[in-house]
Coordinates of C-alpha atoms in Angstrom, one line a residue:
Chain A
M152 CA 152.2 263.8 160.8
T153 CA 148.9 265.7 161.3
T154 CA 145.7 264.1 162.6
R155 CA 144.5 264.1 158.9
D156 CA 147.5 262.0 158.0
I157 CA 146.8 259.5 160.7
V158 CA 143.2 259.3 159.5
F159 CA 144.4 258.7 155.9
I160 CA 146.7 255.9 157.2
A161 CA 143.9 254.2 159.1
L162 CA 141.5 254.6 156.2
F163 CA 143.8 252.9 153.7
A164 CA 144.6 250.1 156.1
A165 CA 140.8 249.5 156.2
I166 CA 140.5 249.8 152.4
T167 CA 143.2 247.2 151.9
A168 CA 141.6 244.9 154.5
V169 CA 138.2 245.2 152.8
A170 CA 139.7 244.6 149.4
G171 CA 140.6 241.2 150.7
I172 CA 137.0 240.1 150.8
F173 CA 136.5 241.0 147.2
P174 CA 135.8 237.7 145.4
P175 CA 139.0 236.6 143.7
I176 CA 139.0 236.8 139.9
T177 CA 140.5 233.8 138.1
L178 CA 142.2 234.6 134.8
P179 CA 140.7 232.4 132.1
L180 CA 143.9 230.8 130.8
L181 CA 146.0 230.5 133.9
S182 CA 143.6 229.5 136.7
V183 CA 145.7 231.4 139.2
P184 CA 143.3 233.4 141.4
I185 CA 144.1 237.1 141.6
T186 CA 142.8 239.0 144.7
A187 CA 142.3 242.7 145.0
Q188 CA 144.3 242.9 148.2
S189 CA 147.7 243.6 146.6
L190 CA 145.8 246.2 144.5
G191 CA 145.1 247.9 147.8
V192 CA 148.9 247.8 148.5
M193 CA 149.7 249.5 145.2
L194 CA 147.0 252.1 145.7
A195 CA 148.2 252.9 149.3
G196 CA 151.5 254.0 147.9
G197 CA 150.1 255.5 144.7
V198 CA 147.4 257.6 146.4
L199 CA 148.9 258.4 149.8
G200 CA 152.6 258.6 148.9
A201 CA 155.6 256.8 150.3
K202 CA 155.5 257.4 154.1
R203 CA 151.7 257.3 154.7
G204 CA 151.3 254.4 152.2
A205 CA 153.9 252.2 153.9
L206 CA 152.6 253.1 157.4
S207 CA 149.0 252.1 156.4
I208 CA 150.3 248.7 155.2
I209 CA 152.3 248.3 158.5
L210 CA 149.2 249.1 160.4
L211 CA 147.2 246.4 158.5
L212 CA 149.9 243.9 159.2
V213 CA 149.9 244.7 162.9
L214 CA 146.2 244.0 163.0
V215 CA 146.7 240.7 161.2
A216 CA 149.5 239.8 163.6
I217 CA 147.4 240.3 166.7
G218 CA 144.8 237.8 165.3
L219 CA 142.3 239.5 163.0
P220 CA 141.6 237.5 159.8
L221 CA 142.0 240.4 157.5
L222 CA 144.1 238.9 154.7
S223 CA 142.3 237.5 151.6
G224 CA 140.6 234.2 152.2
G225 CA 140.2 235.1 155.8
R226 CA 143.8 234.4 156.7
G227 CA 145.3 236.1 159.8
G228 CA 147.2 235.6 163.0
L229 CA 150.9 235.1 163.5
A230 CA 151.1 232.0 161.3
V231 CA 150.9 234.0 158.1
F232 CA 154.3 235.5 159.0
F233 CA 155.9 232.1 159.3
G234 CA 154.7 230.5 156.1
P235 CA 156.6 230.1 152.9
S236 CA 154.9 233.2 151.4
A237 CA 155.7 235.5 154.4
G238 CA 158.3 237.4 152.3
F239 CA 155.6 238.8 150.1
L240 CA 153.9 240.4 153.2
A241 CA 157.2 242.1 154.1
G242 CA 157.4 243.0 150.4
W243 CA 154.0 244.8 150.6
V244 CA 155.4 247.5 152.9
V245 CA 158.5 248.1 150.7
A246 CA 156.3 248.0 147.6
A247 CA 153.9 250.6 149.0
F248 CA 156.9 252.8 150.0
V249 CA 158.6 252.5 146.6
I250 CA 155.4 253.1 144.6
G251 CA 154.6 256.1 146.8
W252 CA 158.1 257.5 146.5
L253 CA 158.2 257.2 142.7
T254 CA 154.7 258.6 142.4
E255 CA 155.7 261.6 144.5
R256 CA 158.8 262.2 142.4
F257 CA 156.9 262.0 139.1
W258 CA 153.7 263.6 140.4
D259 CA 153.6 266.6 138.0
G260 CA 152.7 265.3 134.6
L261 CA 152.1 261.7 135.9
S262 CA 150.5 259.8 133.0
F263 CA 148.7 256.5 132.9
I264 CA 151.9 254.9 131.4
H265 CA 154.1 256.3 134.2
A266 CA 151.7 255.1 136.9
A267 CA 151.5 251.6 135.4
L268 CA 155.3 251.4 135.1
I269 CA 155.7 252.6 138.7
C270 CA 153.2 250.0 139.9
A271 CA 155.0 247.3 137.9
F272 CA 158.3 248.2 139.3
G273 CA 157.2 248.4 143.0
G274 CA 154.4 245.8 142.9
I275 CA 156.2 243.2 140.8
V276 CA 160.0 243.8 140.7
V277 CA 160.5 245.0 144.3
M278 CA 157.9 242.6 145.7
Y279 CA 159.4 239.5 144.0
L280 CA 162.9 240.6 145.0
I281 CA 161.8 240.2 148.6
G282 CA 159.3 237.4 148.4
I283 CA 161.3 234.9 146.3
P284 CA 164.5 234.9 148.3
W285 CA 162.3 234.2 151.4
I286 CA 160.9 231.1 149.7
T287 CA 164.4 230.0 148.9
L288 CA 165.6 230.6 152.4
S289 CA 162.7 229.1 154.3
A290 CA 161.8 226.1 152.0
G291 CA 165.3 225.3 150.8
V292 CA 164.1 225.5 147.2
P293 CA 166.7 226.8 144.7
L294 CA 166.2 230.3 143.5
S295 CA 165.5 229.2 139.9
K296 CA 162.7 227.0 141.0
A297 CA 161.2 229.6 143.3
I298 CA 161.3 232.1 140.4
A299 CA 159.6 229.5 138.0
G300 CA 156.9 228.9 140.6
S301 CA 156.2 232.6 141.0
I302 CA 156.0 233.4 137.3
A303 CA 152.4 232.1 137.2
F304 CA 151.4 235.1 139.3
V305 CA 153.0 237.8 137.0
P306 CA 150.1 238.0 134.4
G307 CA 147.6 238.6 137.3
D308 CA 149.9 241.2 138.8
L309 CA 150.3 243.0 135.5
V310 CA 146.4 243.2 135.3
K311 CA 146.5 244.8 138.8
C312 CA 149.1 247.3 137.7
V313 CA 146.9 248.5 134.9
I314 CA 143.9 248.7 137.2
A315 CA 145.9 250.5 139.9
A316 CA 147.3 253.0 137.4
G317 CA 143.8 253.8 136.1
V318 CA 142.6 254.4 139.7
M319 CA 145.7 256.4 140.6
I320 CA 145.2 258.7 137.6
T321 CA 141.5 259.2 138.2
V322 CA 142.0 259.9 141.9
K323 CA 144.8 262.3 141.1
R324 CA 142.4 264.2 138.9
S325 CA 139.4 264.2 141.2
Y326 CA 140.8 264.1 144.8
P327 CA 144.6 264.4 144.9
I328 CA 146.3 263.7 148.3
I329 CA 150.0 263.8 147.4
G330 CA 150.0 267.1 145.5
A331 CA 147.8 268.8 148.2
R332 CA 150.8 268.7 150.6
A333 CA 152.9 270.9 148.3
A334 CA 150.1 273.4 147.7
Chain B
M126 CA 135.6 240.6 159.4
L127 CA 136.4 241.7 162.9
T128 CA 135.8 238.3 164.4
E129 CA 139.2 237.3 165.8
L130 CA 140.9 233.9 165.7
Y131 CA 141.0 233.7 169.5
V132 CA 139.6 230.5 171.0
V133 CA 138.1 231.0 174.5
G134 CA 139.9 229.1 177.3
Q135 CA 141.4 229.3 180.8
S136 CA 144.5 227.1 180.2
P137 CA 148.0 228.2 181.5
L138 CA 148.7 229.2 177.9
H139 CA 145.7 231.5 177.7
L140 CA 146.7 233.1 181.0
A141 CA 150.4 233.6 180.1
P142 CA 151.4 237.2 179.2
P143 CA 151.5 237.8 175.4
A144 CA 155.1 239.0 175.5
L145 CA 156.2 235.7 177.1
K146 CA 154.3 233.7 174.4
L147 CA 155.9 235.8 171.6
G148 CA 159.4 235.3 173.1
L149 CA 158.9 231.5 173.3
L150 CA 157.6 231.5 169.7
F151 CA 160.7 233.4 168.6
V152 CA 163.0 230.9 170.4
Y153 CA 161.1 227.9 169.0
C154 CA 161.3 229.1 165.4
T155 CA 165.0 230.1 165.7
L156 CA 165.9 226.7 167.2
L157 CA 164.1 224.8 164.4
F158 CA 166.0 226.9 161.8
V159 CA 169.4 227.0 163.4
I160 CA 169.6 223.3 164.1
P161 CA 168.4 221.5 161.0
H162 CA 168.2 218.0 162.6
P163 CA 165.2 215.6 162.4
G164 CA 165.6 215.0 166.1
V165 CA 165.1 218.6 167.0
L166 CA 162.1 218.7 164.7
A167 CA 160.6 215.7 166.4
I168 CA 161.0 217.4 169.8
G169 CA 159.5 220.5 168.3
A170 CA 156.5 218.6 167.0
A171 CA 156.0 217.0 170.4
V172 CA 156.3 220.4 172.1
V173 CA 153.7 222.0 169.8
T174 CA 151.3 219.0 170.1
F175 CA 151.6 219.2 173.9
G176 CA 150.9 223.0 173.6
Y177 CA 147.6 222.3 171.7
A178 CA 146.6 219.7 174.3
L179 CA 147.5 222.0 177.2
A180 CA 145.4 224.8 175.7
G181 CA 142.5 222.5 175.2
L182 CA 142.5 222.9 171.4
K183 CA 141.2 220.3 169.0
A184 CA 143.0 218.7 166.0
S185 CA 140.7 220.8 163.8
H186 CA 142.5 223.9 165.1
A187 CA 145.9 222.5 164.1
V188 CA 144.4 221.8 160.6
M189 CA 143.1 225.4 160.5
A190 CA 146.7 226.6 161.2
V191 CA 148.2 224.7 158.3
R192 CA 145.4 224.8 155.7
P193 CA 146.0 228.3 154.2
A194 CA 149.5 227.3 153.2
F195 CA 148.4 223.8 152.0
Y196 CA 148.8 224.2 148.3
I197 CA 152.2 225.9 148.4
L198 CA 153.4 223.2 150.8
V199 CA 152.3 220.6 148.3
I200 CA 154.3 222.3 145.6
I201 CA 157.4 222.7 147.9
F202 CA 157.1 219.0 148.8
A203 CA 157.0 218.1 145.1
V204 CA 160.0 220.2 144.2
Q205 CA 162.0 218.9 147.2
L206 CA 161.1 215.3 146.4
W207 CA 162.4 215.8 142.9
L208 CA 165.6 217.6 144.0
E209 CA 166.6 216.1 147.3
G210 CA 164.5 213.0 147.8
P211 CA 161.6 212.0 150.1
G212 CA 163.5 212.5 153.4
M213 CA 164.3 216.2 152.8
A214 CA 160.9 216.9 151.3
A215 CA 159.2 215.5 154.4
Y216 CA 161.6 217.4 156.7
I217 CA 161.0 220.8 155.1
V218 CA 157.2 220.4 155.0
A219 CA 157.0 219.1 158.6
R220 CA 159.1 222.1 159.7
F221 CA 156.7 224.5 158.1
A222 CA 153.7 222.6 159.7
C223 CA 155.4 223.0 163.1
L224 CA 156.1 226.7 162.6
L225 CA 152.6 227.4 161.4
M226 CA 151.0 225.4 164.3
A227 CA 153.3 227.1 166.9
A228 CA 152.5 230.6 165.6
S229 CA 148.7 229.8 165.5
L230 CA 148.9 228.5 169.0
V231 CA 149.9 232.0 170.2
T232 CA 147.1 233.5 168.1
F233 CA 144.5 231.0 169.3
T234 CA 145.3 231.6 173.0
T235 CA 145.7 235.5 172.9
K236 CA 142.9 238.0 172.5
A237 CA 143.6 240.9 170.1
S238 CA 142.8 243.3 173.0
E239 CA 145.6 241.7 175.1
F240 CA 148.1 242.3 172.3
I241 CA 146.9 245.9 172.0
D242 CA 147.2 246.5 175.7
G243 CA 150.7 245.0 175.5
I244 CA 151.7 247.3 172.6
L245 CA 150.3 250.3 174.4
A246 CA 152.1 249.3 177.6
A247 CA 155.4 248.9 175.6
L248 CA 154.9 252.3 174.1
T249 CA 155.0 254.0 177.5
Y250 CA 158.7 252.9 177.6
A251 CA 159.4 254.1 174.1
P252 CA 161.7 257.1 173.6
A253 CA 160.1 260.6 173.4
W254 CA 160.4 260.9 169.6
V255 CA 157.9 258.0 169.1
P256 CA 154.5 259.5 168.5
K257 CA 152.7 257.3 171.1
A258 CA 149.4 259.1 171.0
K259 CA 149.2 258.9 167.2
I260 CA 150.0 255.2 167.1
A261 CA 147.3 254.6 169.6
L262 CA 144.9 256.8 167.6
A263 CA 145.7 255.0 164.3
M264 CA 145.1 251.6 165.9
S265 CA 141.7 252.5 167.4
L266 CA 140.6 254.4 164.2
V267 CA 141.2 251.5 161.9
W268 CA 139.0 249.3 164.1
R269 CA 136.1 251.7 163.4
F270 CA 136.9 252.2 159.8
I271 CA 136.8 248.6 158.6
P272 CA 133.0 248.3 159.0
M273 CA 132.6 251.8 157.6
V274 CA 134.7 251.1 154.5
R275 CA 132.9 247.7 154.2
G276 CA 129.6 249.6 154.1
I277 CA 130.8 252.0 151.4
F278 CA 132.2 249.1 149.5
D279 CA 128.8 247.2 149.5
E280 CA 126.9 250.4 148.5
V281 CA 129.3 251.2 145.6
R282 CA 129.2 247.6 144.4
E283 CA 125.4 247.6 144.3
A284 CA 125.3 250.9 142.5
Q285 CA 127.9 249.8 139.9
S286 CA 126.2 246.4 139.4
A287 CA 123.0 248.3 138.5
R288 CA 125.1 250.1 135.8
G289 CA 126.5 246.8 134.6
L290 CA 129.9 247.6 136.1
G291 CA 129.9 245.2 139.0
R292 CA 133.1 243.4 137.9
N293 CA 134.9 246.5 136.7
M294 CA 137.6 247.1 139.3
T295 CA 138.3 250.7 138.3
A296 CA 134.7 251.6 138.5
L297 CA 134.6 250.1 142.0
F298 CA 137.8 251.4 143.5
V299 CA 137.7 255.0 142.3
P300 CA 134.4 255.9 144.1
I301 CA 135.3 253.8 147.2
I302 CA 138.6 255.6 147.5
V303 CA 137.3 259.1 146.8
R304 CA 134.4 258.7 149.2
T305 CA 136.6 257.3 151.9
L306 CA 139.3 260.0 151.5
K307 CA 136.6 262.8 151.5
S308 CA 135.4 261.5 154.9
A309 CA 138.9 261.9 156.2
D310 CA 138.5 265.7 156.5
E311 CA 135.3 265.4 158.5
I312 CA 136.8 262.7 160.8
S313 CA 139.9 264.8 161.5
E314 CA 137.8 267.9 162.2
A315 CA 135.8 265.8 164.6
I316 CA 139.0 264.6 166.3
H317 CA 140.2 268.2 166.6
A318 CA 136.8 269.2 168.0
R319 CA 137.4 266.6 170.8
S320 CA 140.7 268.5 171.4
L321 CA 143.3 266.1 170.3
E322 CA 146.4 268.1 169.6
D323 CA 147.7 268.2 166.0

């Protein structure tokens, strides 16, 4: 970890925090609000790579835990880690790591389709694998019901994957961070 | 964005060390989960209510603690009502309310700076392989970066709105990220110039 890496980590924690104040977009048909904050999580992994991406999300969550209202909707403090959706916050760290790891692995010749699939795997499959069992465990709701309740968020997450993939590819072309390490 | 959730006060809870409050919160939550009994929950609710009174907090603070999770709790209540009946539904939702209120009680009575001091103090006891200076650097940097990124964010949004791209997320995020990442080089040079080792 060089000083530059530390600066990247802190910058992406800040970007993800600021993405939370972006006004939520409500999809016309579903009326489920989608916030840009989990977009920041995908981009932390996809732009910085596994280790730095996950560390930047951990740094953000530490600041939230000590009482700063940095999550979307001005949420913050220790309470967010004790609510029914706390599993998704833990899932953010793993999702950023998985997306970063896969992006590093497929870095040469990374296409828009690859990036979108990577984001969908890390940002939806991995995230829900951690978030949904936590709902089941903490709220005593059977797994099938917890899955049914979370399905409504999948279309919004798919939109985010497409946006994140577009941003990842453009940043890779104009200002690559992951490849710069190998060079 | 950097306003914290801390509520000014001089109560015993405000003055207690953060590590003690975190330890008590941990014990509280574990007990509520390990012993799933309405009696335990009633004691838990009484304890947390006493805590709010002791800290001089108002009922509106307790509402603030639970409100962000309100809709999901309504859904959980409905599902439990349908599956297990009203008793279980009320129990599960009341347990969440207690957990959220207890966690917020710690947040309301502890300054962010107290937590940071606590983390830094704990780091001095950490083994040698933990990069203490770098953790401290990252935490203080992000404090400065949030207003900076916010500024970049507002500028980019204005510029892209002028081009009719104000709601195009790709057109917003690419310039924000590239501009932010480019500033990383200058910032790390500036840190080196102030002789922080690599």
